[in-house]
PDB file of C-alpha atoms in Angstrom:
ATOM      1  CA  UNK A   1      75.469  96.671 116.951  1.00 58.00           C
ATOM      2  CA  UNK A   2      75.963  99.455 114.327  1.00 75.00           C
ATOM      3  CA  UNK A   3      78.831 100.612 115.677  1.00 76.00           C
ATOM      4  CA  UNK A   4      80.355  97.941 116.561  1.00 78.00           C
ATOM      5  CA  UNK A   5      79.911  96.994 112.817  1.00 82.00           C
ATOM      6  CA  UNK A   6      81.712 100.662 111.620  1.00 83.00           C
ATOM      7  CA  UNK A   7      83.847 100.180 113.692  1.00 88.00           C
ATOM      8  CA  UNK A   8      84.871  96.484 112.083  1.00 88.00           C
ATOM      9  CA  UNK A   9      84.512  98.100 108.539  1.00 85.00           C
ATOM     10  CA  UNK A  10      86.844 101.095 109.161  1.00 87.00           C
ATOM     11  CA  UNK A  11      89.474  98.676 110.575  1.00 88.00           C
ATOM     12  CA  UNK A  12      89.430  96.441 107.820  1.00 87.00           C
ATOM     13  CA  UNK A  13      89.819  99.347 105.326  1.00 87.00           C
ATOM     14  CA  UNK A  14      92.863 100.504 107.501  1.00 90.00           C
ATOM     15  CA  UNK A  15      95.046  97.118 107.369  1.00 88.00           C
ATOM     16  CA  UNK A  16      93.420  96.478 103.429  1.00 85.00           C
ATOM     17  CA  UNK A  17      94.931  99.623 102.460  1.00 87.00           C
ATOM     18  CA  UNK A  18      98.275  99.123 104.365  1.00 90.00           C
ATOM     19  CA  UNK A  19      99.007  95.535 103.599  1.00 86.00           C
ATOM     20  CA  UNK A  20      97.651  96.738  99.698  1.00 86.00           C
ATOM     21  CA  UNK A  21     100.496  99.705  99.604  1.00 90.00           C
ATOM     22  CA  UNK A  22     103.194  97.446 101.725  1.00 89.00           C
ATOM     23  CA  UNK A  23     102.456  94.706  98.834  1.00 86.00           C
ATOM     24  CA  UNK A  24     102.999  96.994  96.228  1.00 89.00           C
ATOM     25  CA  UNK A  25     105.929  98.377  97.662  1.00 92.00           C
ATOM     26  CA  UNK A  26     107.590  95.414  99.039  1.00 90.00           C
ATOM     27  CA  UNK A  27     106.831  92.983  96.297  1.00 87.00           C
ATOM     28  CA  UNK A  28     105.688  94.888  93.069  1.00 85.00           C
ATOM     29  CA  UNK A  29     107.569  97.581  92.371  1.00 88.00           C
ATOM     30  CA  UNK A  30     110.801  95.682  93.416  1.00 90.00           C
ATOM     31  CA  UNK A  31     110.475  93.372  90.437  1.00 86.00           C
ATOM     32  CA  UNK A  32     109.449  96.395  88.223  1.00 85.00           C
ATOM     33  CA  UNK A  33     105.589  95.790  87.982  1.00 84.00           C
ATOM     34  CA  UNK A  34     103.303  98.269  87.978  1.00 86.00           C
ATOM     35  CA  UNK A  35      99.948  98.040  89.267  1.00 86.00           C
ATOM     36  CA  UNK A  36      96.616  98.964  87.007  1.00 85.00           C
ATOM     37  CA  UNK A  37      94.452 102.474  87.514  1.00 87.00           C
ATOM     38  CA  UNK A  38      95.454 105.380  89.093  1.00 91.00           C
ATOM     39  CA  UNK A  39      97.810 103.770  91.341  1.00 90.00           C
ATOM     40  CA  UNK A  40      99.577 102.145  88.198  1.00 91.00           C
ATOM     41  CA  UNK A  41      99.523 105.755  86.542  1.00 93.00           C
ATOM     42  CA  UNK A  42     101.043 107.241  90.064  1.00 94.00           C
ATOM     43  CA  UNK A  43     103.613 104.523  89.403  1.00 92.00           C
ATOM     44  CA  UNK A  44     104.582 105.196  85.789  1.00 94.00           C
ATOM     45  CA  UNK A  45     104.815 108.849  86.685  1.00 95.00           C
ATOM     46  CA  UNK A  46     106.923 108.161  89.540  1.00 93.00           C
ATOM     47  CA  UNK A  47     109.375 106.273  87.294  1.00 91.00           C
ATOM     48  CA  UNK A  48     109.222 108.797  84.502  1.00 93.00           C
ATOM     49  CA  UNK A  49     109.954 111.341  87.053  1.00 95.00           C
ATOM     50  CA  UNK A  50     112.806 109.175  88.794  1.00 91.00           C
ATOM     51  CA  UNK A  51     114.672 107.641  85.856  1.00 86.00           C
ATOM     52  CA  UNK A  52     113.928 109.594  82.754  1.00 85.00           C
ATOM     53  CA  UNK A  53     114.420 113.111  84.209  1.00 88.00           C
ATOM     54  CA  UNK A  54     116.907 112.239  87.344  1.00 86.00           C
ATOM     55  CA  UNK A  55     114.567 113.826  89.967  1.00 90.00           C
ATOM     56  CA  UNK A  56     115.328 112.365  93.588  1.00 89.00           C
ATOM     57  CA  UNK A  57     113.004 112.105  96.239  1.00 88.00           C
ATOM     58  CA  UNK A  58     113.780 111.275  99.997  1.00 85.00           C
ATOM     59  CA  UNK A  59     110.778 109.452  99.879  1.00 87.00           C
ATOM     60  CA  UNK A  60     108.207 106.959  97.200  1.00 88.00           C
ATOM     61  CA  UNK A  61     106.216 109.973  95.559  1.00 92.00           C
ATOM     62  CA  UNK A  62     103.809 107.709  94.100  1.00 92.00           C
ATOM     63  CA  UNK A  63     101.418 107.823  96.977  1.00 92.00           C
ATOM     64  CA  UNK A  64     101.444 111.159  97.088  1.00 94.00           C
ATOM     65  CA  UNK A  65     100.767 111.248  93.130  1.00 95.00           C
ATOM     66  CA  UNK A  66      98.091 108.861  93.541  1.00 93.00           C
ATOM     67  CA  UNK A  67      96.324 111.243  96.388  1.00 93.00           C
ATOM     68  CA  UNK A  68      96.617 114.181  93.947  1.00 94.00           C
ATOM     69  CA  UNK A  69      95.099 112.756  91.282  1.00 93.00           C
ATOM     70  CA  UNK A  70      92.254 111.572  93.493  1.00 90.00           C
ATOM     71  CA  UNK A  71      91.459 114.781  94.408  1.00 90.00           C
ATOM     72  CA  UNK A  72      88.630 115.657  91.995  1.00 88.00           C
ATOM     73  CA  UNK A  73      87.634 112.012  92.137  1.00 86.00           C
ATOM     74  CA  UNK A  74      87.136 112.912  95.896  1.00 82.00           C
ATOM     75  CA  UNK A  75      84.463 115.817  94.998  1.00 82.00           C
ATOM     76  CA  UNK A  76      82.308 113.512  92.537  1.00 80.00           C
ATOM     77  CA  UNK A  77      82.699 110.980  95.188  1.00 78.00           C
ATOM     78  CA  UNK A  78      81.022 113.146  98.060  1.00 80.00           C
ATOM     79  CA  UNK A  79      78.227 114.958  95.730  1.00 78.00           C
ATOM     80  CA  UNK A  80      77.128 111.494  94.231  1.00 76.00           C
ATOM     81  CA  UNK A  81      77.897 108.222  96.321  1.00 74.00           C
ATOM     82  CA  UNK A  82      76.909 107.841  99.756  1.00 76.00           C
ATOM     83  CA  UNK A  83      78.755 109.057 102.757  1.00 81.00           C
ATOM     84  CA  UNK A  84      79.911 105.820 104.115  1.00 81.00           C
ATOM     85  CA  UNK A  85      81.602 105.289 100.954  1.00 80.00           C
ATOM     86  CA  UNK A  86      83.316 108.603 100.740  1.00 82.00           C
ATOM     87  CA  UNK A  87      84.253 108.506 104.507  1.00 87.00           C
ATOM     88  CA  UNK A  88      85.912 104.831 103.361  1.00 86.00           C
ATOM     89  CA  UNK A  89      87.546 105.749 100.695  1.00 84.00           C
ATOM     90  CA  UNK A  90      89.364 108.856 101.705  1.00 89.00           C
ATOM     91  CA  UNK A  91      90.658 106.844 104.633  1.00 90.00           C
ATOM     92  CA  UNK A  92      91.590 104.338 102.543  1.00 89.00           C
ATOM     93  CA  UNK A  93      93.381 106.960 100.092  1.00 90.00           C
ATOM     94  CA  UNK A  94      95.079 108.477 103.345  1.00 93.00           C
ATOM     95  CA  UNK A  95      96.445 105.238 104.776  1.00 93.00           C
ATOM     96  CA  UNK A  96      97.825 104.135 101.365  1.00 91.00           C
ATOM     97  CA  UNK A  97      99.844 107.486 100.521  1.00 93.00           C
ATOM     98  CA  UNK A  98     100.941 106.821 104.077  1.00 94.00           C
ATOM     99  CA  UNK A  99     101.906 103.432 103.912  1.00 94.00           C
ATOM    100  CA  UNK A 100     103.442 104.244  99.721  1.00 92.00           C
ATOM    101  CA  UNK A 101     105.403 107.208 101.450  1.00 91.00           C
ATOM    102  CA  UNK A 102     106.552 105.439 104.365  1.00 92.00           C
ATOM    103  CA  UNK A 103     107.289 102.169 103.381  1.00 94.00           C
ATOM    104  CA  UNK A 104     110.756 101.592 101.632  1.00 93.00           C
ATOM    105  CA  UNK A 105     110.788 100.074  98.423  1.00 92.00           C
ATOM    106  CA  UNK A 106     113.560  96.654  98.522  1.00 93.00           C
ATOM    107  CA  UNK A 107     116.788  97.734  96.554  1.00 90.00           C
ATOM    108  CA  UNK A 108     116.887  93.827  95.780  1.00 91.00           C
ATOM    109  CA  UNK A 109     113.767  92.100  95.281  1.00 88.00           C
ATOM    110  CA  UNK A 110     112.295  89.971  98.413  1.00 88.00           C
ATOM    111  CA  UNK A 111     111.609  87.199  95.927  1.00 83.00           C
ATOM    112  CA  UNK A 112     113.497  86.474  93.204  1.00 80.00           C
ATOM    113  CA  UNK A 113     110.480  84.533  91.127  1.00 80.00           C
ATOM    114  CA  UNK A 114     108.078  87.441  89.882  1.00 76.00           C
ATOM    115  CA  UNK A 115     105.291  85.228  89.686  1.00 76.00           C
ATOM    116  CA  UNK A 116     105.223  84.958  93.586  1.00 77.00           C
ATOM    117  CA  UNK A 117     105.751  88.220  94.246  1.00 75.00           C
ATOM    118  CA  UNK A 118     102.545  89.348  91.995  1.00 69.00           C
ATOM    119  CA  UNK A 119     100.556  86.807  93.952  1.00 73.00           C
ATOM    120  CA  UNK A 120     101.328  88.327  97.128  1.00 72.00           C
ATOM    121  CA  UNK A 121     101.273  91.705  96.020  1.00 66.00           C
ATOM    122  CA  UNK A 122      97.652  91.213  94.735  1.00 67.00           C
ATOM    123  CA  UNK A 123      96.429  90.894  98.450  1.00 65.00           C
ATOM    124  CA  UNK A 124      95.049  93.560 100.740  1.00 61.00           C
ATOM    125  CA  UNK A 125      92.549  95.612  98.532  1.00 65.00           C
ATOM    126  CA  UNK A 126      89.432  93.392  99.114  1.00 63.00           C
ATOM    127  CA  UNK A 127      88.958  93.662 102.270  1.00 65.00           C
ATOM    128  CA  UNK A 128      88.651  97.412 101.460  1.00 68.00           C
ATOM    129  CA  UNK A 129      86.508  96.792  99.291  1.00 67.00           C
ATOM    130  CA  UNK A 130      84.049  94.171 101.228  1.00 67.00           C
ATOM    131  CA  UNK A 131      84.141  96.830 103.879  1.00 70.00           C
ATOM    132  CA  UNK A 132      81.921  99.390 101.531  1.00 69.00           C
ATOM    133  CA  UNK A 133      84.974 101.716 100.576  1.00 68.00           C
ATOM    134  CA  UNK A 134      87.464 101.822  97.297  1.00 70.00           C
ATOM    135  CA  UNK A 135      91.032 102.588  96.965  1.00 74.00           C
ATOM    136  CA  UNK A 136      89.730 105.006  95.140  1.00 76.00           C
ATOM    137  CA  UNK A 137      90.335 105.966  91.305  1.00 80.00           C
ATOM    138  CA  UNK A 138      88.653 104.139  88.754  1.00 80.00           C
ATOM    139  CA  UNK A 139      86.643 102.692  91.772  1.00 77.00           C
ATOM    140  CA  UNK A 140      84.927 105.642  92.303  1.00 79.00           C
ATOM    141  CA  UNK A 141      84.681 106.407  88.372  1.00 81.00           C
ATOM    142  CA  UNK A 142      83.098 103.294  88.107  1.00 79.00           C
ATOM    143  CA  UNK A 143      81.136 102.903  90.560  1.00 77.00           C
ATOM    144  CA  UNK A 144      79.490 106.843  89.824  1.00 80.00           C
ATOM    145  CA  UNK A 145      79.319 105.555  85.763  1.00 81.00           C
ATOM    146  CA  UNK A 146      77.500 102.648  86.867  1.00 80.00           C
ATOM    147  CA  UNK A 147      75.220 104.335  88.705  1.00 80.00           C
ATOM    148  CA  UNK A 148      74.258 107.126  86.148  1.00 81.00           C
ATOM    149  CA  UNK A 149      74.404 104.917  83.155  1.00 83.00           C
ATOM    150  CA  UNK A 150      73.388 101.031  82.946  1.00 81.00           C
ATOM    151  CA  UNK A 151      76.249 100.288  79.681  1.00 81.00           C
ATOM    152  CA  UNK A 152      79.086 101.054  82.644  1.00 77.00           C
ATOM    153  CA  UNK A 153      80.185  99.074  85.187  1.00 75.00           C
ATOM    154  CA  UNK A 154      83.285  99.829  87.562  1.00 75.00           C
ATOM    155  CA  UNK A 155      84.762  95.975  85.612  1.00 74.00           C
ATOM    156  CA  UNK A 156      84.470  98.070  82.182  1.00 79.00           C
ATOM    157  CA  UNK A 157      86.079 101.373  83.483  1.00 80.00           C
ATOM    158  CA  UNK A 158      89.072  99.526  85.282  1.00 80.00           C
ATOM    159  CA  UNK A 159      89.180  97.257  82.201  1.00 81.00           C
ATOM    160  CA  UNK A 160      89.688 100.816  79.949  1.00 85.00           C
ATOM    161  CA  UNK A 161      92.068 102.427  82.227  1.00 86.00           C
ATOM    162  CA  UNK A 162      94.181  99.366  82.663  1.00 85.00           C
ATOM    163  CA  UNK A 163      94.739  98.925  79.017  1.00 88.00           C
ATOM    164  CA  UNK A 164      96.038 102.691  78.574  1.00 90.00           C
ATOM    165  CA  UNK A 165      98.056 101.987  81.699  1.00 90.00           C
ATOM    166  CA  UNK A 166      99.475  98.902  80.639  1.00 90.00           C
ATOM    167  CA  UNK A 167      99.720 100.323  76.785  1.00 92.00           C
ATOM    168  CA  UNK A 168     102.182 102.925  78.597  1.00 91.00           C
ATOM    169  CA  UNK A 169     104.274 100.437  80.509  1.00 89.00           C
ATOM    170  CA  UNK A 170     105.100  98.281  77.373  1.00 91.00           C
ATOM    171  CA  UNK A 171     105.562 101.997  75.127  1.00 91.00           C
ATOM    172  CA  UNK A 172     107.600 103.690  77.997  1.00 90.00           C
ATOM    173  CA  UNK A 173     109.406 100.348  79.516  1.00 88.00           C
ATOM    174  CA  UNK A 174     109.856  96.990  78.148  1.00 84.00           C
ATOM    175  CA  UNK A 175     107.296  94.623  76.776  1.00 89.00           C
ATOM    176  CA  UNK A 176     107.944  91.658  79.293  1.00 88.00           C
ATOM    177  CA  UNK A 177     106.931  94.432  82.523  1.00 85.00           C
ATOM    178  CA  UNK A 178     103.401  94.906  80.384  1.00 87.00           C
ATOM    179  CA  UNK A 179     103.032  91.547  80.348  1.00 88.00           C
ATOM    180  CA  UNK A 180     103.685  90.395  83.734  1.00 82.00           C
ATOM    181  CA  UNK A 181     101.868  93.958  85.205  1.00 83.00           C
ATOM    182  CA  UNK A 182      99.166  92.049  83.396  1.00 84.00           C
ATOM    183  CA  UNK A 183      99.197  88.858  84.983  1.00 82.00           C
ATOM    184  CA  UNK A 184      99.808  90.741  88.024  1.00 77.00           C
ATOM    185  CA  UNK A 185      96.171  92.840  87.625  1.00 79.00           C
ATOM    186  CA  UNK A 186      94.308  89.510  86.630  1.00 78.00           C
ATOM    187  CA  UNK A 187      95.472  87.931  89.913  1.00 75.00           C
ATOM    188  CA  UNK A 188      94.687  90.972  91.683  1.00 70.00           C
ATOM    189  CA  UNK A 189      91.401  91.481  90.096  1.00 70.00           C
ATOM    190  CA  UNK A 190      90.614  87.421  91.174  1.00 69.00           C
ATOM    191  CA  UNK A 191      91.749  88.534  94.493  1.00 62.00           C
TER     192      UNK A 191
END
């Protein structure tokens, strides 16, 4: 029965983390949101990258940011959390900078309203996470702060990181993509 119930776990985390980076891509980014912690950062990088210093890439190099800057986040990860939780995680991590890398961002927006579009892209990530894994990033910051020290909580960290994030979208960007990456990350969070 175990098994059976890994197995169920490690599936969910598999299509949670696709349909999470297909959302993103698909839906998201196409209306020029940007999604909170590390992915977010991954994102604004990305765009920095792309449209402030003309780099090209044959491929999104957000996912591949995002794994990068998981790295370390992998080692405190393995030393501190449990192993079903690592094991979860770094699949999940692996299947999104897949999925981010693979999966071609619309030229023209799916949806034209932006308010759909951050509904649906808020899906996929539970069921990663009610299958005992993270996407990783401030997940795993919060979830090791909240173990080691009872004024943290992984809400708290992601609240933090999100506000630096989103401080940098309406500083590097426009106010108006703040904003609605805002909305977008409460309806993601209710998700």
């Amino acid at each position: 029965m175990k098994r059976h119930s890994q197995i169920y776990d490690y599936t969910m985390i598999l299509f949670g983390s696709a349909l999470f980076a297909a959302s993103i891509n698909l839906f998201v980014v196409p209306v020029n949101l940007y999604n909170g912690g590390i992915v977010g950062l991954s994102q604004i990088i990305r765009s920095v990258l792309v449209s402030r210093m003309g780099m090209r890439f044959s491929f999104d190099i957000a996912g591949v940011i995002n794994f990068l800057i998981n790295v370390p986040l992998f080692f405190m990860a393995f030393r501190s959390l449990s192993r079903k939780f690592f094991l979860g995680t770094l699949l999940s991590l692996i299947t999104q900078t897949v999925c981010f890398s693979l999966i071609p961002i619309p030229v023209v927006p799916i949806l034209d309203d932006v308010l759909a579009s951050l509904i649906i892209g808020a899906m996929g990530i539970g069921m990663t996470l009610v299958s005992g894994a993270s996407g990783g990033g401030t997940d795993i910051v919060g979830v090791y702060a909240a173990l080691h020290w009872k004024a943290f909580s992984v809400g708290k960290i992601q609240l933090l990181f999100n506000a630096l994030v989103y401080s940098l979208c309406a500083f590097l960007f426009d106010l108006p993509i703040a904003i609605y990456s805002i909305i977008y990350a409460a309806v993601y969070s209710f998700v």
